[in-house]
């Protein structure tokens, strides 16, 4: 029989994805002893099956599309992508699914790594293997989320792709059905279609990217179709089976589609079903509700940071929360009882409520921050939206021949600050941070006139948006 060993820390972090790593970084920087528990790879979903591999697949796709829009360059890039080279480049970016580099980083900040499944075992206590880790100040649950598969009979035998297989596949399927219309579905449809698969996208709702302004999904659907994908909206999967290697999908509209693989990009669930939540009075399998310091409701010591709290399922937002949670844990550990909670606080993740940015790396890119027009209206703000055709901007014309793109700014008419901005078009992903600064900083429109964009960049869209607002 192995003996259990109890080891005391200031902070125990459950899960070493980007969020757990950043909580540990901050608590270590504050001088707190910190244990990190990880049962797969240090670096989490983001490094190995999400952000990094998906963007490594998409970058050549987008670069090729951009190059094909430039006279003088177009002819030089007419051939297909070198798919094996793109997949190898993706493998390089995931370090071939080895986490040695990130383990070294964790050791470098002075955190102790425990390999294995961590579970809460009552207040301030986590078990991992034969170890019991106790936390003087905080346990931070950073266990992330996993893909959800629909409840279709026989689905397991079909061996469907989730985001994991879609980002790590080592060969290009001949035909790929993508079920879903959100970010993962549209990005993976874009990547695999360009890498040589014949992609069919099945979307239950009216269109793609339905959390963004409607024109974003419309433009991405149009471009996917132009690229050769078959995008079918208002269609859901009735049944799916596999025989002799071929996947057969029957839709609720009675159509039968054959494919080599099927990807379900149909949502995420919290990885909280087997982490001992019941031992601290919480519901296993639930998203964890937190306050702005990322502390679980009614708890003195339990924090839930990143995907697991369902505030914004994005790495950058989770890392932001991690910086805040780390600062809050350190402040409370040093005896500060009441943390300030205003918009400028270092201890409150206020941007989660009104200034979350997101870039969808499709072609065209779709980027947004803050609220869409519909969301702002639903929230009761008195707003006006102004739209600009991006092709009217000199920098856009230079960026791509026949540039197609659109921008929307949602202005609050009470105080004339921006509630949200959406940009769709080639290259706009790098532009969205200017909008994030304006939205998070609550910069009045009158002051934005003095933020002068360089000529001739696509950023001059800001002038067109301000003019459209003034002249409306
Ligand atoms: C295909 C895809 C593409 C994406 N692209 C982007 C993008 O471009 N940009 C962006 O911002 N976001 C992107 N996201 C979202 C992003 O991946 C997540 O928001 C991010 O990974 C969340 O980080 P996290 O640390 O909260 O969780 P995770 O990255 O999921 O990490 C959680 C870690 O906890 C570990 N763990 C879980 N349970 C236990 C346990 N009981 N004991 C020990 N360890 C445990 C897991 O093994 C994992 O390593 C994408 C998501 C997908 C699916």
Coordinates of N, CA, C and O and ligand atoms in Angstrom, one line a residue, residues 13-21 36-55 114-120 126-128 141-147 162-164 166-167 183-185 187-188 268 271-276 305-309 312-319 321 357-361, ligand 1:
X13 N -3.2 25.1 -8.0 CA -3.9 25.4 -9.3 C -4.2 24.0 -10.0 O -3.3 23.2 -10.1
X14 N -5.5 23.9 -10.3 CA -5.9 22.6 -10.9 C -6.0 22.9 -12.4 O -6.9 23.6 -12.9
X15 N -5.1 22.3 -13.2 CA -5.1 22.4 -14.7 C -4.1 23.4 -15.1 O -4.0 24.6 -14.7
X16 N -3.2 22.9 -16.0 CA -2.1 23.8 -16.5 C -2.3 24.2 -18.0 O -1.4 24.1 -18.8
X17 N -3.5 24.6 -18.3 CA -3.7 25.2 -19.6 C -3.1 26.7 -19.5 O -2.5 27.0 -18.5
X18 N -3.4 27.5 -20.5 CA -2.8 28.8 -20.5 C -3.3 29.6 -19.3 O -2.5 30.4 -18.7
X19 N -4.5 29.3 -18.8 CA -5.0 30.0 -17.7 C -4.4 29.6 -16.4 O -3.9 30.4 -15.6
X20 N -4.3 28.3 -16.1 CA -3.6 27.8 -14.9 C -2.2 28.3 -14.9 O -1.7 28.7 -13.8
X21 N -1.5 28.2 -16.0 CA -0.1 28.7 -16.1 C 0.0 30.2 -15.6 O 0.9 30.5 -14.9
X36 N 0.9 23.1 -9.2 CA 0.1 23.1 -10.4 C -0.2 21.6 -10.7 O 0.8 20.8 -10.7
X37 N -1.4 21.2 -10.9 CA -1.8 19.8 -11.1 C -2.2 19.7 -12.6 O -3.1 20.4 -13.0
X38 N -1.7 18.8 -13.3 CA -2.1 18.6 -14.7 C -2.1 17.1 -15.1 O -1.2 16.4 -14.8
X39 N -3.2 16.7 -15.7 CA -3.4 15.3 -16.0 C -3.2 15.0 -17.5 O -3.2 13.8 -17.9
X40 N -2.9 16.0 -18.4 CA -2.5 15.7 -19.7 C -1.2 16.5 -20.1 O -0.2 16.1 -19.5
X41 N -1.4 17.5 -20.9 CA -0.1 18.2 -21.3 C -0.1 19.6 -20.7 O -1.1 20.4 -20.8
X42 N 1.0 20.0 -20.1 CA 1.2 21.4 -19.7 C 1.1 22.3 -20.9 O 1.8 22.1 -21.9
X43 N 0.1 23.3 -20.8 CA -0.1 24.1 -22.0 C -1.6 24.0 -22.4 O -2.1 24.9 -23.0
X44 N -2.2 22.9 -22.0 CA -3.7 22.7 -22.2 C -4.2 22.6 -23.6 O -3.4 22.4 -24.6
X45 N -5.5 22.7 -23.7 CA -6.2 22.6 -25.0 C -5.6 23.6 -26.0 O -5.4 23.2 -27.2
X46 N -5.4 24.8 -25.5 CA -5.0 25.9 -26.4 C -3.7 25.6 -27.2 O -3.6 25.8 -28.4
X47 N -2.8 25.0 -26.5 CA -1.5 24.8 -27.1 C -1.5 23.6 -28.1 O -0.7 23.6 -29.1
X48 N -2.3 22.6 -27.8 CA -2.2 21.3 -28.6 C -3.4 21.0 -29.4 O -3.2 20.2 -30.4
X49 N -4.6 21.5 -29.1 CA -5.8 21.0 -29.8 C -6.7 22.2 -30.1 O -7.9 22.0 -30.4
X50 N -6.2 23.4 -30.0 CA -7.2 24.6 -30.2 C -6.4 25.7 -30.9 O -6.1 25.6 -32.1
X51 N -6.1 26.8 -30.2 CA -5.6 28.0 -30.8 C -4.4 27.8 -31.7 O -4.4 28.2 -32.8
X52 N -3.3 27.2 -31.1 CA -2.1 27.1 -31.8 C -2.2 26.3 -33.1 O -1.8 26.7 -34.2
X53 N -2.6 25.0 -33.0 CA -2.7 24.2 -34.2 C -3.7 24.8 -35.2 O -3.4 24.7 -36.4
X54 N -4.8 25.3 -34.8 CA -5.8 25.8 -35.7 C -5.2 27.0 -36.5 O -5.3 27.1 -37.7
X55 N -4.5 27.9 -35.8 CA -4.0 29.1 -36.4 C -2.8 28.7 -37.3 O -2.5 29.3 -38.4
X114 N 2.5 18.7 -10.4 CA 2.1 17.3 -10.1 C 1.3 16.8 -11.3 O 0.4 17.4 -11.7
X115 N 1.8 15.6 -11.8 CA 1.1 15.0 -12.9 C 0.0 14.1 -12.4 O 0.3 13.3 -11.5
X116 N -1.1 14.1 -13.0 CA -2.2 13.3 -12.6 C -3.5 14.0 -12.4 O -3.5 15.3 -12.5
X117 N -4.6 13.3 -12.3 CA -5.9 13.9 -12.1 C -6.1 14.5 -10.7 O -5.9 13.8 -9.7
X118 N -6.3 15.8 -10.7 CA -6.5 16.4 -9.4 C -8.0 16.5 -9.0 O -8.9 16.7 -9.9
X119 N -8.3 16.3 -7.8 CA -9.7 16.3 -7.3 C -9.8 17.1 -6.0 O -8.9 16.9 -5.1
X120 N -10.8 17.9 -5.9 CA -11.0 18.5 -4.6 C -11.4 17.4 -3.6 O -12.2 16.5 -4.0
X126 N -6.7 19.3 -2.2 CA -6.7 18.7 -3.5 C -5.9 17.4 -3.5 O -4.8 17.3 -2.9
X127 N -6.5 16.3 -4.0 CA -5.7 15.0 -4.0 C -5.3 14.8 -5.5 O -6.0 15.1 -6.4
X128 N -4.1 14.3 -5.6 CA -3.5 13.9 -6.9 C -2.7 12.6 -6.6 O -1.7 12.7 -5.9
X141 N -9.5 26.5 -9.8 CA -9.9 25.5 -10.8 C -9.8 26.1 -12.1 O -10.4 27.1 -12.5
X142 N -8.9 25.6 -12.9 CA -8.6 26.1 -14.3 C -8.6 24.9 -15.3 O -7.7 24.7 -16.1
X143 N -9.7 24.1 -15.1 CA -9.7 22.8 -15.9 C -10.3 22.9 -17.3 O -10.4 21.9 -18.0
X144 N -10.7 24.1 -17.7 CA -11.1 24.3 -19.1 C -12.4 23.6 -19.5 O -13.3 23.4 -18.7
X145 N -12.5 23.4 -20.8 CA -13.8 22.8 -21.3 C -13.4 21.8 -22.3 O -12.3 21.7 -22.8
X146 N -14.4 21.0 -22.7 CA -14.2 19.9 -23.7 C -15.4 20.0 -24.7 O -16.4 20.6 -24.4
X147 N -15.2 19.4 -25.9 CA -16.2 19.4 -26.9 C -17.4 18.6 -26.5 O -17.2 17.6 -25.9
X162 N -13.9 15.7 -33.2 CA -14.2 16.9 -32.4 C -13.1 17.9 -32.8 O -12.3 17.7 -33.7
X163 N -13.1 19.1 -32.0 CA -12.0 20.0 -32.3 C -10.6 19.4 -32.2 O -9.7 19.8 -32.8
X164 N -10.5 18.4 -31.3 CA -9.2 17.7 -31.1 C -8.7 17.1 -32.4 O -7.6 17.3 -32.8
X166 N -9.9 17.6 -35.4 CA -9.8 18.6 -36.5 C -8.6 19.4 -36.5 O -8.1 20.0 -37.5
X167 N -7.9 19.6 -35.3 CA -6.7 20.4 -35.2 C -5.5 19.5 -35.3 O -4.4 20.0 -35.4
X183 N -17.4 29.5 -34.3 CA -16.0 29.8 -34.7 C -15.3 28.6 -35.1 O -14.6 28.6 -36.1
X184 N -15.4 27.5 -34.3 CA -14.6 26.3 -34.6 C -15.0 25.8 -36.0 O -14.2 25.4 -36.8
X185 N -16.3 25.7 -36.2 CA -16.8 25.2 -37.5 C -16.3 26.0 -38.6 O -15.8 25.4 -39.6
X187 N -13.8 28.2 -38.9 CA -12.3 28.1 -39.0 C -11.9 26.8 -39.6 O -11.0 26.8 -40.5
X188 N -12.4 25.7 -39.1 CA -11.9 24.4 -39.6 C -12.5 24.1 -41.0 O -11.8 23.5 -41.8
X268 N -19.4 23.4 -26.2 CA -18.4 23.0 -25.2 C -19.1 22.8 -23.8 O -20.1 23.3 -23.5
X271 N -15.1 21.1 -17.9 CA -14.4 19.9 -17.4 C -14.5 19.9 -15.8 O -13.4 20.2 -15.2
X272 N -15.7 19.7 -15.3 CA -15.8 19.8 -13.9 C -16.6 18.6 -13.3 O -17.0 18.6 -12.2
X273 N -16.8 17.5 -14.2 CA -17.6 16.4 -13.7 C -16.8 15.5 -12.8 O -17.5 14.9 -12.0
X274 N -15.5 15.5 -12.8 CA -14.8 14.5 -12.0 C -13.6 15.2 -11.2 O -12.5 14.8 -11.2
X275 N -14.0 16.4 -10.6 CA -12.9 17.1 -9.9 C -13.3 17.3 -8.4 O -12.8 18.2 -7.8
X276 N -14.3 16.5 -8.0 CA -14.6 16.5 -6.5 C -15.4 17.7 -6.1 O -15.4 18.1 -4.9
X305 N -11.2 29.9 -13.0 CA -10.7 30.9 -13.9 C -10.6 30.3 -15.3 O -10.3 29.1 -15.5
X306 N -10.9 31.1 -16.4 CA -10.8 30.6 -17.7 C -12.1 30.0 -18.2 O -13.2 30.3 -17.7
X307 N -12.0 29.1 -19.2 CA -13.2 28.5 -19.8 C -14.2 28.0 -18.7 O -15.5 28.1 -18.9
X308 N -13.7 27.4 -17.7 CA -14.5 26.7 -16.7 C -15.6 27.6 -16.0 O -16.6 27.2 -15.5
X309 N -15.4 29.0 -16.1 CA -16.4 29.8 -15.5 C -17.4 30.4 -16.6 O -18.3 31.1 -16.2
X312 N -16.1 33.8 -20.9 CA -15.7 34.1 -22.3 C -14.7 33.0 -22.6 O -13.6 32.9 -22.0
X313 N -15.1 32.1 -23.5 CA -14.2 30.9 -23.8 C -13.1 31.2 -24.8 O -13.2 30.8 -25.9
X314 N -12.2 32.0 -24.3 CA -11.1 32.5 -25.2 C -9.8 32.6 -24.3 O -9.8 33.0 -23.2
X315 N -8.7 32.2 -25.0 CA -7.5 32.1 -24.2 C -7.1 33.5 -23.7 O -6.7 33.6 -22.5
X316 N -7.2 34.6 -24.6 CA -6.7 35.9 -24.1 C -7.6 36.4 -22.9 O -7.1 37.0 -22.0
X317 N -8.9 36.0 -22.9 CA -9.7 36.5 -21.9 C -9.5 35.7 -20.6 O -9.5 36.2 -19.5
X318 N -9.2 34.4 -20.8 CA -8.8 33.5 -19.6 C -7.5 34.0 -19.0 O -7.4 34.0 -17.8
X319 N -6.6 34.4 -19.8 CA -5.3 34.8 -19.3 C -5.5 36.2 -18.6 O -4.8 36.5 -17.6
X321 N -8.2 37.0 -17.0 CA -8.8 36.6 -15.7 C -7.7 36.1 -14.8 O -7.8 36.3 -13.6
X357 N -12.8 41.0 -26.8 CA -12.5 40.9 -28.2 C -12.4 39.5 -28.7 O -12.1 38.6 -28.0
X358 N -12.7 39.3 -30.0 CA -12.5 38.0 -30.6 C -12.2 38.1 -32.1 O -12.8 38.9 -32.8
X359 N -11.2 37.3 -32.5 CA -10.9 37.3 -33.9 C -11.3 35.9 -34.5 O -10.8 34.9 -33.9
X360 N -12.0 35.8 -35.5 CA -12.3 34.6 -36.2 C -11.4 34.5 -37.4 O -11.5 35.4 -38.3
X361 N -10.5 33.5 -37.5 CA -9.4 33.5 -38.5 C -9.9 32.8 -39.8 O -9.2 31.9 -40.2
Ligands
LIG1 C1 -10.5 24.6 -32.2 C2 -10.4 25.7 -31.2 C3 -9.7 26.9 -31.5 C4 -9.6 27.9 -30.6 N1 -8.9 29.0 -31.0 C5 -8.8 30.0 -30.2 C6 -8.1 31.2 -30.5 O1 -7.6 31.3 -31.7 N2 -7.9 32.2 -29.6 C7 -8.5 32.1 -28.4 O2 -8.4 33.1 -27.6 N3 -9.2 31.0 -28.0 C8 -9.3 30.0 -28.8 N4 -10.0 28.9 -28.4 C9 -10.4 28.8 -27.1 C10 -9.3 28.3 -26.1 O3 -8.7 27.1 -26.6 C11 -9.7 28.2 -24.7 O4 -10.4 29.4 -24.3 C12 -8.5 28.0 -23.7 O5 -7.8 26.8 -24.0 C13 -9.0 28.0 -22.3 O6 -7.9 27.8 -21.5 P1 -8.1 27.1 -20.1 O7 -6.7 27.1 -19.4 O8 -9.2 27.7 -19.3 O9 -8.4 25.6 -20.4 P2 -7.7 24.5 -21.2 O10 -6.8 25.0 -22.3 O11 -8.7 23.5 -21.6 O12 -6.7 23.8 -20.1 C14 -7.3 23.1 -19.0 C15 -6.2 22.1 -18.5 O13 -6.7 21.5 -17.3 C16 -6.3 20.1 -17.4 N5 -7.2 19.4 -16.5 C17 -8.6 19.3 -16.6 N6 -9.1 18.6 -15.6 C18 -8.0 18.3 -14.8 C19 -7.9 17.6 -13.6 N7 -8.9 17.1 -12.9 N8 -6.7 17.4 -13.0 C20 -5.6 17.9 -13.7 N9 -5.6 18.6 -14.8 C21 -6.9 18.8 -15.4 C22 -6.5 19.7 -18.8 O14 -5.8 18.6 -19.1 C23 -5.9 21.0 -19.5 O15 -4.5 20.9 -19.7 C24 -10.1 27.8 -29.3 C25 -10.8 26.7 -29.0 C26 -10.9 25.6 -29.9 C27 -11.7 24.4 -29.5

